[in-house]
């Protein structure tokens, strides 16, 4: 990569800018990607040596199932940055990159897996930190054009130092941090303190499987026993929240806990609905709303690596309140079917399997 100049911001804008003839909505999405690239370019030179930035297309909201499309940036010494992008060896069958996508990665400046030192089975890129703007553009184009992220809001990021401790950084535009730092965690912290007071240390024990730790946390929140939790055939823990249903699912690879709810089913997608969901998502401190396969979903992902009980407690508390409020509000405006909408009789989840979208 060539050295950076005062015109780098213009280069970033030009590369990310779509045709001027597109509709306003597309223009707003393009602007969101430009904001993300600028924020990433600003962040990189401020990070210490050994810092890592992990950017992941959230599988709970993007419809990618078990496929995890991610890019990792590592700040090396001597003013260098090493970037790694997931390749086909890290993707399940049906989600792997075709020849055109591989060619696009190479055209963006990525070296094929194994070419650069320490790249292993991933695409690699080495560049100077002086080229932060161009690096950010390449990463943005990779996530958007090759991996298919529809909007930066579908990205989740984690920034940590060489000791794997989190680094406090400015937000990457509309991308979501592992946990929003400006939230009021009082309720979650009190629950965690109560758990610790009862001697329930399993959630802090890394030698215990993530699924068992999650079950312990949910059982504590519900004031129940872990063995008494309602678990369906998919392994999801079900929590009723008024007329809504919230599910908690544990994924092993990558370690991730999905807290999600089918807010409305059998709904007709309209432009007005998409605008409403976008507005509501922008006002939410964590999580997002979206529509796929005639179903409106709400989801909050929680990272399983370095699992924190308070993070999951917060996600469950937010989702149970959110789903119960939104299903009534959106049903009144757009119709559809609430989970317990007809005489409070639970919907037949097996019959709704074709409508579950990316959660299969």
mmCIF file of C-alpha atoms in Angstrom, residues 1-356:
data_model
loop_
_atom_site.group_PDB
_atom_site.id
_atom_site.type_symbol
_atom_site.label_atom_id
_atom_site.label_comp_id
_atom_site.label_asym_id
_atom_site.label_seq_id
_atom_site.Cartn_x
_atom_site.Cartn_y
_atom_site.Cartn_z
ATOM 1 C CA UNK A 1 0.000 0.000 0.000
ATOM 2 C CA UNK A 2 1.185 3.536 -0.691
ATOM 3 C CA UNK A 3 1.706 6.046 2.075
ATOM 4 C CA UNK A 4 -1.268 7.999 3.337
ATOM 5 C CA UNK A 5 -1.936 11.574 2.339
ATOM 6 C CA UNK A 6 -4.344 14.353 3.164
ATOM 7 C CA UNK A 7 -6.612 13.031 0.430
ATOM 8 C CA UNK A 8 -7.113 9.623 2.041
ATOM 9 C CA UNK A 9 -10.554 10.525 3.380
ATOM 10 C CA UNK A 10 -11.557 11.444 -0.150
ATOM 11 C CA UNK A 11 -10.205 8.122 -1.406
ATOM 12 C CA UNK A 12 -12.226 6.272 1.217
ATOM 13 C CA UNK A 13 -15.371 8.144 0.247
ATOM 14 C CA UNK A 14 -14.823 7.591 -3.467
ATOM 15 C CA UNK A 15 -14.239 3.857 -3.151
ATOM 16 C CA UNK A 16 -17.262 3.338 -0.912
ATOM 17 C CA UNK A 17 -19.549 5.676 -2.823
ATOM 18 C CA UNK A 18 -22.192 3.983 -4.970
ATOM 19 C CA UNK A 19 -23.759 5.453 -8.092
ATOM 20 C CA UNK A 20 -25.353 8.858 -7.573
ATOM 21 C CA UNK A 21 -28.560 7.718 -9.264
ATOM 22 C CA UNK A 22 -29.480 5.329 -6.442
ATOM 23 C CA UNK A 23 -32.429 5.870 -4.116
ATOM 24 C CA UNK A 24 -32.230 7.773 -0.847
ATOM 25 C CA UNK A 25 -32.293 4.575 1.234
ATOM 26 C CA UNK A 26 -29.292 3.192 -0.580
ATOM 27 C CA UNK A 27 -27.534 6.502 -0.105
ATOM 28 C CA UNK A 28 -28.103 6.313 3.645
ATOM 29 C CA UNK A 29 -26.610 2.817 3.743
ATOM 30 C CA UNK A 30 -23.587 4.014 1.765
ATOM 31 C CA UNK A 31 -23.114 6.915 4.153
ATOM 32 C CA UNK A 32 -23.231 4.504 7.092
ATOM 33 C CA UNK A 33 -20.393 2.491 5.549
ATOM 34 C CA UNK A 34 -18.395 5.671 4.948
ATOM 35 C CA UNK A 35 -18.853 6.630 8.617
ATOM 36 C CA UNK A 36 -17.722 3.165 9.674
ATOM 37 C CA UNK A 37 -14.595 3.353 7.495
ATOM 38 C CA UNK A 38 -13.709 6.795 8.846
ATOM 39 C CA UNK A 39 -14.144 5.660 12.451
ATOM 40 C CA UNK A 40 -11.986 2.574 11.886
ATOM 41 C CA UNK A 41 -9.297 4.645 10.144
ATOM 42 C CA UNK A 42 -9.237 7.039 13.094
ATOM 43 C CA UNK A 43 -9.061 4.234 15.663
ATOM 44 C CA UNK A 44 -6.183 2.183 14.237
ATOM 45 C CA UNK A 45 -3.317 4.694 14.754
ATOM 46 C CA UNK A 46 -4.465 5.274 18.345
ATOM 47 C CA UNK A 47 -4.157 1.622 19.388
ATOM 48 C CA UNK A 48 -1.090 0.277 21.228
ATOM 49 C CA UNK A 49 1.213 -2.402 19.863
ATOM 50 C CA UNK A 50 -0.357 -5.825 20.372
ATOM 51 C CA UNK A 51 -3.937 -4.554 20.200
ATOM 52 C CA UNK A 52 -6.469 -6.546 18.182
ATOM 53 C CA UNK A 53 -9.665 -5.427 16.512
ATOM 54 C CA UNK A 54 -12.131 -8.221 15.760
ATOM 55 C CA UNK A 55 -14.973 -7.439 13.360
ATOM 56 C CA UNK A 56 -17.680 -10.054 12.882
ATOM 57 C CA UNK A 57 -20.826 -10.169 10.779
ATOM 58 C CA UNK A 58 -23.372 -11.016 13.473
ATOM 59 C CA UNK A 59 -24.740 -14.474 12.538
ATOM 60 C CA UNK A 60 -27.812 -13.956 14.731
ATOM 61 C CA UNK A 61 -29.021 -11.087 12.556
ATOM 62 C CA UNK A 62 -27.524 -11.679 9.144
ATOM 63 C CA UNK A 63 -28.987 -15.037 8.196
ATOM 64 C CA UNK A 64 -25.584 -16.731 7.900
ATOM 65 C CA UNK A 65 -26.420 -19.579 10.255
ATOM 66 C CA UNK A 66 -23.260 -21.197 11.606
ATOM 67 C CA UNK A 67 -21.027 -19.292 9.161
ATOM 68 C CA UNK A 68 -18.979 -16.571 10.822
ATOM 69 C CA UNK A 69 -17.528 -13.973 8.464
ATOM 70 C CA UNK A 70 -14.863 -12.021 10.290
ATOM 71 C CA UNK A 71 -11.807 -9.805 9.901
ATOM 72 C CA UNK A 72 -9.099 -9.388 12.541
ATOM 73 C CA UNK A 73 -6.606 -6.529 12.698
ATOM 74 C CA UNK A 74 -3.434 -6.786 14.786
ATOM 75 C CA UNK A 75 -1.209 -3.794 15.552
ATOM 76 C CA UNK A 76 2.414 -4.934 15.116
ATOM 77 C CA UNK A 77 5.611 -3.121 15.993
ATOM 78 C CA UNK A 78 7.416 -0.836 13.554
ATOM 79 C CA UNK A 79 4.159 0.836 12.532
ATOM 80 C CA UNK A 80 2.697 -2.207 10.788
ATOM 81 C CA UNK A 81 -0.775 -3.725 10.762
ATOM 82 C CA UNK A 82 -1.563 -7.358 10.026
ATOM 83 C CA UNK A 83 -5.085 -8.152 8.870
ATOM 84 C CA UNK A 84 -6.657 -11.600 8.520
ATOM 85 C CA UNK A 85 -9.935 -12.374 6.760
ATOM 86 C CA UNK A 86 -11.752 -15.674 7.071
ATOM 87 C CA UNK A 87 -11.334 -18.095 4.176
ATOM 88 C CA UNK A 88 -13.185 -21.191 3.066
ATOM 89 C CA UNK A 89 -11.375 -23.414 5.563
ATOM 90 C CA UNK A 90 -13.208 -21.551 8.325
ATOM 91 C CA UNK A 91 -16.638 -21.592 6.670
ATOM 92 C CA UNK A 92 -19.201 -24.420 6.568
ATOM 93 C CA UNK A 93 -20.428 -26.004 3.353
ATOM 94 C CA UNK A 94 -22.982 -23.824 1.621
ATOM 95 C CA UNK A 95 -21.470 -20.581 2.891
ATOM 96 C CA UNK A 96 -18.022 -20.773 1.314
ATOM 97 C CA UNK A 97 -16.655 -18.174 -1.046
ATOM 98 C CA UNK A 98 -16.968 -18.869 -4.768
ATOM 99 C CA UNK A 99 -14.265 -18.066 -7.293
ATOM 100 C CA UNK A 100 -15.651 -14.603 -7.941
ATOM 101 C CA UNK A 101 -15.577 -13.743 -4.230
ATOM 102 C CA UNK A 102 -12.004 -15.025 -3.894
ATOM 103 C CA UNK A 103 -11.030 -12.919 -6.907
ATOM 104 C CA UNK A 104 -12.678 -9.893 -5.293
ATOM 105 C CA UNK A 105 -10.631 -10.412 -2.129
ATOM 106 C CA UNK A 106 -7.408 -10.587 -4.115
ATOM 107 C CA UNK A 107 -8.418 -7.483 -6.069
ATOM 108 C CA UNK A 108 -8.951 -5.649 -2.772
ATOM 109 C CA UNK A 109 -5.360 -6.421 -1.781
ATOM 110 C CA UNK A 110 -5.670 -9.636 0.230
ATOM 111 C CA UNK A 111 -3.091 -12.379 -0.234
ATOM 112 C CA UNK A 112 -4.468 -15.939 -0.522
ATOM 113 C CA UNK A 113 -4.311 -18.191 2.564
ATOM 114 C CA UNK A 114 -0.803 -19.278 3.505
ATOM 115 C CA UNK A 115 1.024 -16.728 1.357
ATOM 116 C CA UNK A 116 1.868 -14.265 4.142
ATOM 117 C CA UNK A 117 3.568 -15.444 7.371
ATOM 118 C CA UNK A 118 1.130 -16.425 10.136
ATOM 119 C CA UNK A 119 -1.898 -16.162 7.842
ATOM 120 C CA UNK A 120 -2.582 -19.897 8.034
ATOM 121 C CA UNK A 121 -5.896 -20.722 6.333
ATOM 122 C CA UNK A 122 -7.019 -17.095 6.216
ATOM 123 C CA UNK A 123 -6.508 -14.317 3.688
ATOM 124 C CA UNK A 124 -3.742 -11.979 4.829
ATOM 125 C CA UNK A 125 -2.780 -8.367 4.406
ATOM 126 C CA UNK A 126 0.215 -6.428 5.774
ATOM 127 C CA UNK A 127 0.266 -2.630 5.624
ATOM 128 C CA UNK A 128 1.659 0.449 7.317
ATOM 129 C CA UNK A 129 -0.388 2.121 10.016
ATOM 130 C CA UNK A 130 0.124 5.292 7.964
ATOM 131 C CA UNK A 131 -2.283 3.754 5.475
ATOM 132 C CA UNK A 132 -5.064 3.473 8.074
ATOM 133 C CA UNK A 133 -7.631 5.047 5.766
ATOM 134 C CA UNK A 134 -6.918 2.614 2.965
ATOM 135 C CA UNK A 135 -6.881 -0.329 5.380
ATOM 136 C CA UNK A 136 -10.274 0.743 6.702
ATOM 137 C CA UNK A 137 -11.627 0.997 3.170
ATOM 138 C CA UNK A 138 -10.375 -2.487 2.310
ATOM 139 C CA UNK A 139 -11.906 -3.948 5.468
ATOM 140 C CA UNK A 140 -15.211 -2.170 4.834
ATOM 141 C CA UNK A 141 -15.384 -3.352 1.233
ATOM 142 C CA UNK A 142 -14.526 -6.879 2.343
ATOM 143 C CA UNK A 143 -17.293 -7.001 4.929
ATOM 144 C CA UNK A 144 -19.847 -5.314 2.693
ATOM 145 C CA UNK A 145 -19.136 -6.520 -0.841
ATOM 146 C CA UNK A 146 -17.566 -9.942 -0.262
ATOM 147 C CA UNK A 147 -19.031 -11.169 3.028
ATOM 148 C CA UNK A 148 -22.393 -9.543 2.373
ATOM 149 C CA UNK A 149 -22.920 -7.359 5.447
ATOM 150 C CA UNK A 150 -25.938 -5.221 4.453
ATOM 151 C CA UNK A 151 -25.147 -2.422 6.922
ATOM 152 C CA UNK A 152 -22.474 -1.690 9.582
ATOM 153 C CA UNK A 153 -25.163 -2.196 12.220
ATOM 154 C CA UNK A 154 -24.894 -5.920 11.436
ATOM 155 C CA UNK A 155 -21.263 -5.901 12.619
ATOM 156 C CA UNK A 156 -20.116 -6.691 16.146
ATOM 157 C CA UNK A 157 -16.631 -5.622 17.211
ATOM 158 C CA UNK A 158 -14.233 -6.301 20.053
ATOM 159 C CA UNK A 159 -11.025 -4.339 20.751
ATOM 160 C CA UNK A 160 -8.561 -5.736 23.260
ATOM 161 C CA UNK A 161 -4.883 -5.415 24.155
ATOM 162 C CA UNK A 162 -2.041 -7.948 24.093
ATOM 163 C CA UNK A 163 -3.220 -9.321 27.467
ATOM 164 C CA UNK A 164 -6.738 -9.818 26.068
ATOM 165 C CA UNK A 165 -8.119 -7.003 28.207
ATOM 166 C CA UNK A 166 -10.768 -4.779 26.555
ATOM 167 C CA UNK A 167 -9.696 -1.356 25.325
ATOM 168 C CA UNK A 168 -12.089 1.556 25.663
ATOM 169 C CA UNK A 169 -12.464 3.088 22.201
ATOM 170 C CA UNK A 170 -14.847 5.429 20.430
ATOM 171 C CA UNK A 171 -17.758 3.704 18.739
ATOM 172 C CA UNK A 172 -17.221 2.391 15.215
ATOM 173 C CA UNK A 173 -20.200 4.277 13.797
ATOM 174 C CA UNK A 174 -23.283 2.007 13.925
ATOM 175 C CA UNK A 175 -21.341 -1.238 14.456
ATOM 176 C CA UNK A 176 -22.033 -2.778 17.840
ATOM 177 C CA UNK A 177 -19.474 -3.388 20.610
ATOM 178 C CA UNK A 178 -19.549 -6.624 22.565
ATOM 179 C CA UNK A 179 -21.275 -4.691 25.341
ATOM 180 C CA UNK A 180 -22.364 -1.070 25.212
ATOM 181 C CA UNK A 181 -20.353 0.662 27.901
ATOM 182 C CA UNK A 182 -22.867 3.421 28.602
ATOM 183 C CA UNK A 183 -25.636 1.145 29.870
ATOM 184 C CA UNK A 184 -26.969 1.060 33.400
ATOM 185 C CA UNK A 185 -25.845 -2.334 34.664
ATOM 186 C CA UNK A 186 -27.131 -1.953 38.220
ATOM 187 C CA UNK A 187 -29.795 -4.631 37.933
ATOM 188 C CA UNK A 188 -27.453 -7.100 36.276
ATOM 189 C CA UNK A 189 -24.665 -6.423 38.761
ATOM 190 C CA UNK A 190 -27.003 -6.924 41.718
ATOM 191 C CA UNK A 191 -28.139 -10.234 40.268
ATOM 192 C CA UNK A 192 -24.533 -11.265 39.783
ATOM 193 C CA UNK A 193 -23.684 -10.301 43.358
ATOM 194 C CA UNK A 194 -26.630 -12.322 44.617
ATOM 195 C CA UNK A 195 -25.432 -15.282 42.588
ATOM 196 C CA UNK A 196 -21.931 -14.978 44.030
ATOM 197 C CA UNK A 197 -23.340 -14.693 47.562
ATOM 198 C CA UNK A 198 -25.080 -18.055 47.083
ATOM 199 C CA UNK A 199 -21.777 -19.602 46.082
ATOM 200 C CA UNK A 200 -22.780 -20.215 42.463
ATOM 201 C CA UNK A 201 -19.321 -19.907 40.942
ATOM 202 C CA UNK A 202 -19.885 -22.148 37.936
ATOM 203 C CA UNK A 203 -20.523 -19.151 35.653
ATOM 204 C CA UNK A 204 -17.027 -17.826 36.352
ATOM 205 C CA UNK A 205 -15.292 -21.187 35.834
ATOM 206 C CA UNK A 206 -13.779 -21.361 32.347
ATOM 207 C CA UNK A 207 -13.374 -25.139 32.702
ATOM 208 C CA UNK A 208 -17.160 -25.512 32.741
ATOM 209 C CA UNK A 209 -18.904 -25.717 29.373
ATOM 210 C CA UNK A 210 -20.591 -22.556 28.092
ATOM 211 C CA UNK A 211 -23.991 -24.252 27.872
ATOM 212 C CA UNK A 212 -23.958 -25.221 31.549
ATOM 213 C CA UNK A 213 -22.873 -21.746 32.581
ATOM 214 C CA UNK A 214 -25.637 -20.165 30.502
ATOM 215 C CA UNK A 215 -28.245 -22.475 32.018
ATOM 216 C CA UNK A 216 -27.080 -21.466 35.495
ATOM 217 C CA UNK A 217 -27.401 -17.765 34.690
ATOM 218 C CA UNK A 218 -30.872 -18.106 33.150
ATOM 219 C CA UNK A 219 -32.068 -20.300 36.011
ATOM 220 C CA UNK A 220 -30.859 -17.685 38.506
ATOM 221 C CA UNK A 221 -32.721 -14.911 36.672
ATOM 222 C CA UNK A 222 -35.897 -17.005 36.607
ATOM 223 C CA UNK A 223 -35.454 -18.059 40.251
ATOM 224 C CA UNK A 224 -35.599 -21.649 39.119
ATOM 225 C CA UNK A 225 -33.444 -24.754 39.013
ATOM 226 C CA UNK A 226 -31.271 -25.323 35.927
ATOM 227 C CA UNK A 227 -32.828 -28.768 35.384
ATOM 228 C CA UNK A 228 -36.317 -27.251 35.425
ATOM 229 C CA UNK A 229 -35.702 -24.867 32.517
ATOM 230 C CA UNK A 230 -37.894 -25.289 29.455
ATOM 231 C CA UNK A 231 -35.646 -26.473 26.606
ATOM 232 C CA UNK A 232 -37.053 -27.272 23.148
ATOM 233 C CA UNK A 233 -35.848 -29.725 20.496
ATOM 234 C CA UNK A 234 -33.368 -27.141 19.147
ATOM 235 C CA UNK A 235 -31.742 -26.824 22.560
ATOM 236 C CA UNK A 236 -33.197 -23.332 23.042
ATOM 237 C CA UNK A 237 -34.218 -22.205 26.513
ATOM 238 C CA UNK A 238 -37.680 -20.623 26.287
ATOM 239 C CA UNK A 239 -38.751 -17.715 28.478
ATOM 240 C CA UNK A 240 -42.288 -16.384 28.263
ATOM 241 C CA UNK A 241 -42.552 -12.592 28.408
ATOM 242 C CA UNK A 242 -46.224 -11.649 28.369
ATOM 243 C CA UNK A 243 -47.513 -12.209 24.840
ATOM 244 C CA UNK A 244 -43.975 -12.750 23.534
ATOM 245 C CA UNK A 245 -41.479 -15.598 23.731
ATOM 246 C CA UNK A 246 -37.733 -15.178 24.211
ATOM 247 C CA UNK A 247 -35.234 -17.891 23.367
ATOM 248 C CA UNK A 248 -31.664 -18.346 24.569
ATOM 249 C CA UNK A 249 -29.436 -20.467 22.344
ATOM 250 C CA UNK A 250 -25.790 -21.454 22.877
ATOM 251 C CA UNK A 251 -23.473 -21.810 19.894
ATOM 252 C CA UNK A 252 -20.125 -23.569 20.162
ATOM 253 C CA UNK A 253 -18.251 -22.313 17.106
ATOM 254 C CA UNK A 254 -17.750 -19.473 17.599
ATOM 255 C CA UNK A 255 -18.702 -19.332 21.292
ATOM 256 C CA UNK A 256 -21.839 -17.186 21.201
ATOM 257 C CA UNK A 257 -25.112 -16.887 23.080
ATOM 258 C CA UNK A 258 -28.133 -15.789 21.031
ATOM 259 C CA UNK A 259 -30.939 -14.063 22.923
ATOM 260 C CA UNK A 260 -33.730 -13.649 20.385
ATOM 261 C CA UNK A 261 -37.470 -13.404 19.954
ATOM 262 C CA UNK A 262 -39.865 -13.864 17.015
ATOM 263 C CA UNK A 263 -41.773 -10.675 17.778
ATOM 264 C CA UNK A 264 -44.333 -11.127 14.981
ATOM 265 C CA UNK A 265 -44.944 -13.895 12.464
ATOM 266 C CA UNK A 266 -47.073 -14.045 9.318
ATOM 267 C CA UNK A 267 -46.427 -10.371 8.638
ATOM 268 C CA UNK A 268 -46.329 -8.715 5.242
ATOM 269 C CA UNK A 269 -43.008 -6.885 4.737
ATOM 270 C CA UNK A 270 -43.528 -3.310 3.575
ATOM 271 C CA UNK A 271 -41.339 -0.256 3.174
ATOM 272 C CA UNK A 272 -43.118 1.312 6.141
ATOM 273 C CA UNK A 273 -42.288 -1.723 8.282
ATOM 274 C CA UNK A 274 -38.590 -1.615 7.367
ATOM 275 C CA UNK A 275 -38.436 2.104 8.136
ATOM 276 C CA UNK A 276 -40.105 1.519 11.507
ATOM 277 C CA UNK A 277 -37.718 -1.306 12.417
ATOM 278 C CA UNK A 278 -34.746 0.841 11.448
ATOM 279 C CA UNK A 279 -35.966 3.737 13.588
ATOM 280 C CA UNK A 280 -36.575 1.494 16.585
ATOM 281 C CA UNK A 281 -33.192 -0.209 16.232
ATOM 282 C CA UNK A 282 -31.413 3.149 16.194
ATOM 283 C CA UNK A 283 -33.099 4.020 19.489
ATOM 284 C CA UNK A 284 -32.168 0.740 21.178
ATOM 285 C CA UNK A 285 -29.054 0.742 23.403
ATOM 286 C CA UNK A 286 -28.244 -2.849 22.438
ATOM 287 C CA UNK A 287 -29.768 -5.386 20.052
ATOM 288 C CA UNK A 288 -31.575 -4.916 16.785
ATOM 289 C CA UNK A 289 -34.869 -5.516 14.992
ATOM 290 C CA UNK A 290 -35.189 -6.869 11.476
ATOM 291 C CA UNK A 291 -37.606 -8.762 9.228
ATOM 292 C CA UNK A 292 -36.877 -11.976 7.363
ATOM 293 C CA UNK A 293 -39.117 -14.735 5.996
ATOM 294 C CA UNK A 294 -42.307 -12.908 7.032
ATOM 295 C CA UNK A 295 -41.137 -12.737 10.648
ATOM 296 C CA UNK A 296 -39.995 -9.736 12.684
ATOM 297 C CA UNK A 297 -37.105 -10.725 14.928
ATOM 298 C CA UNK A 298 -35.419 -9.031 17.860
ATOM 299 C CA UNK A 299 -31.944 -10.223 18.787
ATOM 300 C CA UNK A 300 -29.112 -9.470 21.193
ATOM 301 C CA UNK A 301 -25.861 -11.441 20.773
ATOM 302 C CA UNK A 302 -23.599 -12.137 23.748
ATOM 303 C CA UNK A 303 -20.023 -13.264 23.213
ATOM 304 C CA UNK A 304 -19.165 -16.653 24.732
ATOM 305 C CA UNK A 305 -15.455 -16.050 24.859
ATOM 306 C CA UNK A 306 -14.474 -14.531 28.219
ATOM 307 C CA UNK A 307 -18.109 -15.116 29.166
ATOM 308 C CA UNK A 308 -19.542 -12.637 31.668
ATOM 309 C CA UNK A 309 -22.731 -13.549 33.519
ATOM 310 C CA UNK A 310 -23.774 -9.895 33.807
ATOM 311 C CA UNK A 311 -23.695 -9.512 30.006
ATOM 312 C CA UNK A 312 -26.160 -12.361 29.537
ATOM 313 C CA UNK A 313 -28.325 -11.162 32.419
ATOM 314 C CA UNK A 314 -28.562 -7.744 30.821
ATOM 315 C CA UNK A 315 -29.411 -9.219 27.405
ATOM 316 C CA UNK A 316 -32.201 -11.411 28.822
ATOM 317 C CA UNK A 317 -33.621 -8.572 30.910
ATOM 318 C CA UNK A 318 -33.620 -6.177 27.966
ATOM 319 C CA UNK A 319 -35.083 -8.729 25.540
ATOM 320 C CA UNK A 320 -37.930 -9.915 27.787
ATOM 321 C CA UNK A 321 -39.096 -6.344 28.335
ATOM 322 C CA UNK A 322 -38.510 -5.323 24.730
ATOM 323 C CA UNK A 323 -40.305 -8.236 23.067
ATOM 324 C CA UNK A 324 -43.407 -7.979 25.253
ATOM 325 C CA UNK A 325 -43.748 -4.274 24.516
ATOM 326 C CA UNK A 326 -42.914 -4.327 20.807
ATOM 327 C CA UNK A 327 -45.113 -7.235 19.742
ATOM 328 C CA UNK A 328 -48.190 -5.336 20.902
ATOM 329 C CA UNK A 329 -47.049 -2.030 19.410
ATOM 330 C CA UNK A 330 -46.059 -3.447 16.036
ATOM 331 C CA UNK A 331 -49.071 -5.751 15.861
ATOM 332 C CA UNK A 332 -51.387 -2.797 16.273
ATOM 333 C CA UNK A 333 -49.665 -0.944 13.439
ATOM 334 C CA UNK A 334 -48.721 -3.700 10.994
ATOM 335 C CA UNK A 335 -50.789 -6.762 11.902
ATOM 336 C CA UNK A 336 -49.199 -10.195 11.966
ATOM 337 C CA UNK A 337 -49.354 -12.789 14.714
ATOM 338 C CA UNK A 338 -47.929 -12.537 18.198
ATOM 339 C CA UNK A 339 -46.406 -15.668 19.720
ATOM 340 C CA UNK A 340 -49.184 -15.932 22.332
ATOM 341 C CA UNK A 341 -51.585 -13.731 20.417
ATOM 342 C CA UNK A 342 -54.699 -15.873 20.230
ATOM 343 C CA UNK A 343 -56.213 -16.503 23.635
ATOM 344 C CA UNK A 344 -52.691 -16.807 25.027
ATOM 345 C CA UNK A 345 -52.344 -20.198 23.352
ATOM 346 C CA UNK A 346 -48.715 -20.912 22.416
ATOM 347 C CA UNK A 347 -48.053 -21.040 18.687
ATOM 348 C CA UNK A 348 -47.030 -24.409 17.278
ATOM 349 C CA UNK A 349 -43.325 -23.783 16.853
ATOM 350 C CA UNK A 350 -42.849 -26.898 14.739
ATOM 351 C CA UNK A 351 -45.410 -25.591 12.274
ATOM 352 C CA UNK A 352 -43.505 -22.309 12.077
ATOM 353 C CA UNK A 353 -40.168 -23.941 11.190
ATOM 354 C CA UNK A 354 -40.180 -22.591 7.592
ATOM 355 C CA UNK A 355 -40.435 -19.077 9.060
ATOM 356 C CA UNK A 356 -37.526 -19.253 11.496
#
